[in-house]
Amino acid sequence: MEFSSDFKYGNSQEAQLSEEKLAEMSEKLEQEKAQTCIVYRNGRIIHEYYKKPNLPNELQTVNSVTKSVLSIVTGIVVDKGLINSTETPLSQFFPELSADVAGKGNITLKQVLTMTTGIDLPGNKEMLQSQDWLKFIWSRPLRNEPGTKMHYSSADSHILSAIIRNASGKDASDIAKEYLFSPLGIEDFQWERDPAGLPVGGWGLKLRSIDLLKIGILALNHGKWKERQLVSERWMNAAAKPHAPSKAPGQHYGYHWWISKSPGGNLPSFLYAAGRGGQYIFIVPEYDLIAVFTGKYTGEKESIRPYQLFIQYILKAVKE
């Protein structure tokens, strides 16, 4: 199914991908909770899977993929000179933190982007029950010194959404619409807000699968879409650089993007955005390859199934 003139279509032979592996994956997906899958290589859509016929045009809840989109929006704000540096401390965005005895005012934007703030938020339940999420985050203690350890937390992403509003005077969703989504041809999207009206930083975005592919192409091309640089190459290169190791072997964190580096070197390094339930954008520069998955998996263990399928079928489909 061709969506628009934004995309060219090719076949597995042209893309040097194993047709057998891709067919095998589609057969496997029928038994899985994956909803959609798009494989893109060398500038063309090579393979598509949709659980139901209406899914190509249906908005998908992408959960924490929102974080990676928010990273691009932050880069746009930095490119416009509205934020001077990633070393800018939080006290410059939130003057009330100047008096914070725990030192949260000294946490830098870079530490927010790399989830090394040290702010202790073990889960989202209590924050969700609060009428002021940001105030609740500021009330939390530090679990470790900022900049020393990476702890995956939607609190840091929500801080990032607030930084964007305070620095630019606009919500992240408005900046995304004007400077990111509109140039990408993304006209239909939804972005959830917290009780105070701030776009949720850690989740809440709904996009079509093909729109996730557009985000992937932008990242693959270092911030460029067609002939237009939407976010600077400098920002995207920094975002895709491993800044903080995570607990999982071979997995690192950039600026709200994940980076996988195979410990044994038997797989290429790749950049990816990941959301609970099986929402993924995989970007493999070495192979000029992008894969998008959306799903309805439950729980953390189930949610990584598309990651496993990507390794097992798509990466192995690449003909050397």
Short mmCIF file of C-alpha atoms in Angstrom, two decimals:
data_model
loop_
_atom_site.label_atom_id
_atom_site.label_comp_id
_atom_site.label_asym_id
_atom_site.label_seq_id
_atom_site.Cartn_x
_atom_site.Cartn_y
_atom_site.Cartn_z
CA MET A 1 0.00 0.00 0.00
CA GLU A 2 1.62 3.24 -1.11
CA PHE A 3 1.08 6.14 1.28
CA SER A 4 2.38 9.16 -0.58
CA SER A 5 4.98 10.47 -3.00
CA ASP A 6 7.34 10.80 0.01
CA PHE A 7 8.35 7.18 -0.51
CA LYS A 8 9.69 4.93 -3.20
CA TYR A 9 9.09 1.21 -3.09
CA GLY A 10 11.50 -1.55 -3.92
CA ASN A 11 11.85 -5.31 -3.62
CA SER A 12 14.03 -7.47 -1.45
CA GLN A 13 16.29 -8.44 -4.36
CA GLU A 14 17.13 -4.78 -5.12
CA ALA A 15 17.72 -4.12 -1.44
CA GLN A 16 19.88 -7.24 -1.02
CA LEU A 17 17.60 -8.58 1.68
CA SER A 18 16.57 -12.21 2.01
CA GLU A 19 12.98 -12.52 0.82
CA GLU A 20 12.74 -15.82 2.67
CA LYS A 21 13.73 -14.22 6.00
CA LEU A 22 11.23 -11.39 5.59
CA ALA A 23 8.45 -13.80 4.65
CA GLU A 24 9.36 -15.96 7.61
CA MET A 25 9.13 -12.89 9.85
CA SER A 26 5.68 -11.94 8.52
CA GLU A 27 4.48 -15.47 9.22
CA LYS A 28 5.89 -15.19 12.74
CA LEU A 29 4.23 -11.81 13.26
CA GLU A 30 0.83 -13.40 12.67
CA GLN A 31 1.36 -15.28 15.92
CA GLU A 32 2.67 -12.21 17.75
CA LYS A 33 1.09 -9.09 19.24
CA ALA A 34 2.92 -6.89 16.73
CA GLN A 35 0.50 -4.64 14.84
CA THR A 36 2.68 -3.17 12.11
CA CYS A 37 6.17 -3.52 10.67
CA ILE A 38 7.93 -1.53 7.94
CA VAL A 39 11.38 -2.33 6.56
CA TYR A 40 13.21 0.42 4.64
CA ARG A 41 16.59 0.12 2.93
CA ASN A 42 18.61 2.20 0.49
CA GLY A 43 15.89 4.85 0.25
CA ARG A 44 12.98 2.50 -0.42
CA ILE A 45 10.25 0.71 1.49
CA ILE A 46 10.97 -2.96 0.97
CA HIS A 47 8.55 -4.78 3.23
CA GLU A 48 5.33 -3.99 5.13
CA TYR A 49 3.19 -5.94 7.55
CA TYR A 50 -0.17 -4.87 8.99
CA LYS A 51 -2.23 -7.03 11.30
CA LYS A 52 -5.42 -5.36 10.02
CA PRO A 53 -6.16 -3.50 6.75
CA ASN A 54 -6.98 -0.19 8.46
CA LEU A 55 -3.72 0.02 10.43
CA PRO A 56 -1.63 1.96 7.84
CA ASN A 57 -3.69 5.10 8.44
CA GLU A 58 -4.41 4.57 12.13
CA LEU A 59 -2.64 6.51 14.89
CA GLN A 60 -0.56 4.23 17.10
CA THR A 61 0.21 4.85 20.77
CA VAL A 62 4.02 4.96 20.67
CA ASN A 63 4.66 5.32 24.43
CA SER A 64 8.35 6.03 25.16
CA VAL A 65 9.23 6.61 21.50
CA THR A 66 7.87 10.03 22.53
CA LYS A 67 11.16 10.53 24.39
CA SER A 68 13.24 10.30 21.21
CA VAL A 69 10.92 12.68 19.36
CA LEU A 70 11.26 15.07 22.31
CA SER A 71 15.05 14.88 21.90
CA ILE A 72 14.72 16.14 18.31
CA VAL A 73 12.41 18.96 19.46
CA THR A 74 15.02 19.92 22.08
CA GLY A 75 17.65 20.04 19.33
CA ILE A 76 15.45 22.40 17.31
CA VAL A 77 15.15 24.72 20.32
CA VAL A 78 18.93 24.63 20.83
CA ASP A 79 19.54 25.26 17.11
CA LYS A 80 17.36 28.38 17.34
CA GLY A 81 19.60 29.74 20.09
CA LEU A 82 16.86 29.60 22.73
CA ILE A 83 19.08 27.38 24.87
CA ASN A 84 22.75 28.30 25.01
CA SER A 85 24.30 24.99 25.95
CA THR A 86 23.60 21.45 27.14
CA GLU A 87 25.64 22.43 30.19
CA THR A 88 22.99 24.99 31.22
CA PRO A 89 21.86 24.22 34.80
CA LEU A 90 18.21 23.66 35.69
CA SER A 91 18.21 26.75 37.93
CA GLN A 92 18.29 28.88 34.75
CA PHE A 93 15.04 27.31 33.56
CA PHE A 94 13.47 26.93 37.00
CA PRO A 95 14.60 29.74 39.37
CA GLU A 96 12.78 28.03 42.25
CA LEU A 97 15.46 25.31 42.18
CA SER A 98 18.19 27.81 43.14
CA ALA A 99 17.30 27.21 46.77
CA ASP A 100 16.99 23.44 46.48
CA VAL A 101 19.15 21.99 49.27
CA ALA A 102 19.70 18.73 47.37
CA GLY A 103 21.33 20.65 44.53
CA LYS A 104 18.79 19.90 41.80
CA GLY A 105 19.36 23.43 40.47
CA ASN A 106 22.89 22.37 39.44
CA ILE A 107 21.69 19.45 37.30
CA THR A 108 22.49 20.21 33.65
CA LEU A 109 20.36 19.86 30.53
CA LYS A 110 22.81 17.21 29.32
CA GLN A 111 22.18 15.18 32.46
CA VAL A 112 18.43 15.42 31.80
CA LEU A 113 18.93 14.30 28.19
CA THR A 114 21.09 11.32 29.24
CA MET A 115 18.91 10.41 32.26
CA THR A 116 21.76 10.90 34.70
CA THR A 117 20.00 13.47 36.92
CA GLY A 118 19.99 11.11 39.89
CA ILE A 119 16.41 12.10 40.76
CA ASP A 120 14.74 9.14 42.47
CA LEU A 121 11.47 8.24 40.76
CA PRO A 122 11.15 4.43 40.91
CA GLY A 123 7.85 4.44 39.00
CA ASN A 124 5.18 6.71 37.56
CA LYS A 125 2.25 5.72 39.80
CA GLU A 126 2.66 8.42 42.47
CA MET A 127 3.44 11.09 39.89
CA LEU A 128 0.29 10.19 37.96
CA GLN A 129 -1.78 10.67 41.12
CA SER A 130 -0.38 14.18 41.59
CA GLN A 131 -2.07 17.29 40.19
CA ASP A 132 1.34 18.93 39.63
CA TRP A 133 3.78 16.44 38.15
CA LEU A 134 6.70 18.84 38.01
CA LYS A 135 6.29 19.87 41.65
CA PHE A 136 6.15 16.19 42.58
CA ILE A 137 9.41 15.52 40.68
CA TRP A 138 11.13 18.39 42.48
CA SER A 139 10.01 16.89 45.83
CA ARG A 140 11.86 13.63 45.14
CA PRO A 141 15.30 13.03 46.69
CA LEU A 142 18.48 12.30 44.73
CA ARG A 143 19.40 8.63 44.62
CA ASN A 144 22.96 9.42 43.53
CA GLU A 145 25.13 12.37 42.52
CA PRO A 146 23.97 13.84 39.17
CA GLY A 147 26.05 12.75 36.21
CA THR A 148 27.30 9.51 37.76
CA LYS A 149 24.67 6.87 36.85
CA MET A 150 21.98 6.41 34.22
CA HIS A 151 18.51 5.54 35.57
CA TYR A 152 15.74 5.24 32.99
CA SER A 153 13.01 7.60 34.18
CA SER A 154 10.07 9.42 32.61
CA ALA A 155 10.61 12.13 35.24
CA ASP A 156 13.68 13.33 33.33
CA SER A 157 11.67 13.40 30.11
CA HIS A 158 8.92 15.45 31.75
CA ILE A 159 11.56 17.90 32.98
CA LEU A 160 12.74 18.14 29.37
CA SER A 161 9.22 19.04 28.20
CA ALA A 162 9.10 21.79 30.85
CA ILE A 163 12.56 23.08 29.83
CA ILE A 164 11.33 23.43 26.23
CA ARG A 165 8.31 25.46 27.36
CA ASN A 166 10.34 27.70 29.70
CA ALA A 167 13.11 28.29 27.16
CA SER A 168 10.94 28.90 24.10
CA GLY A 169 7.59 30.05 25.48
CA LYS A 170 5.95 27.28 23.43
CA ASP A 171 4.94 23.71 24.19
CA ALA A 172 6.99 20.85 22.76
CA SER A 173 3.93 19.76 20.79
CA ASP A 174 3.61 23.19 19.13
CA ILE A 175 7.29 23.31 18.19
CA ALA A 176 7.08 19.74 16.89
CA LYS A 177 4.05 20.60 14.78
CA GLU A 178 5.63 23.68 13.20
CA TYR A 179 9.27 22.69 12.76
CA LEU A 180 9.24 18.88 12.67
CA PHE A 181 5.90 17.28 11.85
CA SER A 182 4.72 19.78 9.24
CA PRO A 183 7.94 19.60 7.15
CA LEU A 184 7.77 15.78 7.42
CA GLY A 185 4.20 15.82 6.13
CA ILE A 186 2.80 14.60 9.44
CA GLU A 187 -0.57 16.32 9.72
CA ASP A 188 -2.38 14.04 12.14
CA PHE A 189 -0.96 13.36 15.61
CA GLN A 190 -1.98 13.47 19.26
CA TRP A 191 0.09 14.35 22.31
CA GLU A 192 -1.22 13.76 25.83
CA ARG A 193 -0.86 16.46 28.51
CA ASP A 194 -0.41 16.35 32.28
CA PRO A 195 -3.00 17.89 34.67
CA ALA A 196 -1.23 21.28 34.37
CA GLY A 197 -1.45 21.22 30.56
CA LEU A 198 2.20 20.39 29.86
CA PRO A 199 2.83 17.84 27.05
CA VAL A 200 3.88 14.58 28.69
CA GLY A 201 7.60 14.07 28.20
CA GLY A 202 7.93 10.34 28.72
CA TRP A 203 4.99 9.09 26.67
CA GLY A 204 1.67 10.29 25.27
CA LEU A 205 2.40 10.70 21.56
CA LYS A 206 0.31 9.00 18.87
CA LEU A 207 1.63 8.70 15.31
CA ARG A 208 1.11 6.44 12.30
CA SER A 209 3.72 3.76 11.57
CA ILE A 210 4.73 5.59 8.40
CA ASP A 211 5.36 8.72 10.50
CA LEU A 212 7.72 6.74 12.73
CA LEU A 213 9.56 5.78 9.54
CA LYS A 214 9.90 9.48 8.69
CA ILE A 215 11.44 10.13 12.12
CA GLY A 216 13.82 7.24 11.44
CA ILE A 217 14.83 8.63 8.05
CA LEU A 218 15.50 12.01 9.64
CA ALA A 219 17.79 10.37 12.21
CA LEU A 220 19.52 8.23 9.58
CA ASN A 221 20.21 11.37 7.51
CA HIS A 222 21.63 13.31 10.47
CA GLY A 223 18.64 15.63 10.84
CA LYS A 224 17.95 16.15 7.13
CA TRP A 225 14.63 15.49 5.36
CA LYS A 226 14.87 15.66 1.59
CA GLU A 227 16.83 18.88 1.01
CA ARG A 228 15.93 20.53 4.31
CA GLN A 229 17.91 20.38 7.55
CA LEU A 230 15.18 20.20 10.23
CA VAL A 231 17.56 19.73 13.15
CA SER A 232 21.30 20.24 12.99
CA GLU A 233 23.68 17.42 12.12
CA ARG A 234 25.68 18.39 15.19
CA TRP A 235 22.69 17.76 17.44
CA MET A 236 21.73 14.44 15.87
CA ASN A 237 25.31 13.18 16.02
CA ALA A 238 25.46 14.08 19.73
CA ALA A 239 22.05 12.49 20.34
CA ALA A 240 23.18 9.25 18.69
CA LYS A 241 26.44 9.07 20.64
CA PRO A 242 26.65 6.75 23.68
CA HIS A 243 26.80 8.99 26.75
CA ALA A 244 25.74 6.63 29.52
CA PRO A 245 25.86 2.82 29.78
CA SER A 246 22.67 1.10 30.95
CA LYS A 247 22.30 -2.05 33.03
CA ALA A 248 21.67 -4.16 29.92
CA PRO A 249 24.86 -5.44 28.23
CA GLY A 250 25.71 -3.55 25.05
CA GLN A 251 22.93 -0.97 25.53
CA HIS A 252 23.87 2.69 25.94
CA TYR A 253 21.91 5.91 26.19
CA GLY A 254 22.38 9.04 24.12
CA TYR A 255 20.14 12.09 24.20
CA HIS A 256 16.88 10.19 24.82
CA TRP A 257 17.86 7.65 22.15
CA TRP A 258 19.14 4.11 22.75
CA ILE A 259 22.33 2.81 21.13
CA SER A 260 23.09 -0.89 20.80
CA LYS A 261 26.68 -1.99 20.50
CA SER A 262 27.19 -5.73 20.19
CA PRO A 263 29.65 -6.85 22.94
CA GLY A 264 31.14 -9.43 20.59
CA GLY A 265 31.10 -7.19 17.54
CA ASN A 266 29.09 -9.77 15.55
CA LEU A 267 26.26 -7.30 14.89
CA PRO A 268 26.40 -3.73 13.56
CA SER A 269 25.79 -0.88 16.01
CA PHE A 270 22.37 0.66 15.71
CA LEU A 271 20.32 3.53 17.08
CA TYR A 272 16.80 2.97 18.30
CA ALA A 273 13.76 4.49 19.97
CA ALA A 274 11.74 2.15 22.17
CA GLY A 275 8.32 2.26 23.78
CA ARG A 276 6.45 -0.13 26.06
CA GLY A 277 4.16 -2.52 24.23
CA GLY A 278 6.55 -3.12 21.33
CA GLN A 279 6.93 0.31 19.71
CA TYR A 280 10.32 0.67 17.98
CA ILE A 281 12.29 2.62 15.41
CA PHE A 282 15.56 0.84 14.53
CA ILE A 283 18.21 2.72 12.53
CA VAL A 284 21.29 0.87 11.21
CA PRO A 285 23.57 3.38 9.42
CA GLU A 286 26.05 0.69 8.35
CA TYR A 287 23.30 -1.09 6.39
CA ASP A 288 21.33 2.04 5.36
CA LEU A 289 18.44 0.27 7.04
CA ILE A 290 15.42 1.30 9.12
CA ALA A 291 12.76 -0.91 10.68
CA VAL A 292 9.60 0.24 12.45
CA PHE A 293 7.42 -1.88 14.72
CA THR A 294 4.24 -1.10 16.65
CA GLY A 295 2.58 -3.59 18.93
CA LYS A 296 0.21 -4.42 21.74
CA TYR A 297 2.50 -6.46 23.92
CA THR A 298 2.09 -6.37 27.70
CA GLY A 299 4.78 -6.18 30.36
CA GLU A 300 8.48 -5.41 30.03
CA LYS A 301 9.56 -8.90 28.95
CA GLU A 302 6.94 -9.09 26.18
CA SER A 303 7.67 -5.55 25.03
CA ILE A 304 11.14 -6.49 23.82
CA ARG A 305 9.82 -9.07 21.33
CA PRO A 306 10.14 -6.73 18.31
CA TYR A 307 13.76 -6.10 19.35
CA GLN A 308 14.36 -9.85 19.24
CA LEU A 309 12.51 -10.22 15.93
CA PHE A 310 14.55 -7.37 14.45
CA ILE A 311 17.79 -9.15 15.36
CA GLN A 312 16.57 -12.61 14.37
CA TYR A 313 14.95 -11.78 11.03
CA ILE A 314 15.70 -8.29 9.69
CA LEU A 315 19.40 -8.01 10.51
CA LYS A 316 19.90 -11.59 9.37
CA ALA A 317 18.06 -10.82 6.15
CA VAL A 318 20.86 -8.47 5.09
CA LYS A 319 23.03 -10.12 2.44
CA GLU A 320 26.70 -9.40 2.88
#
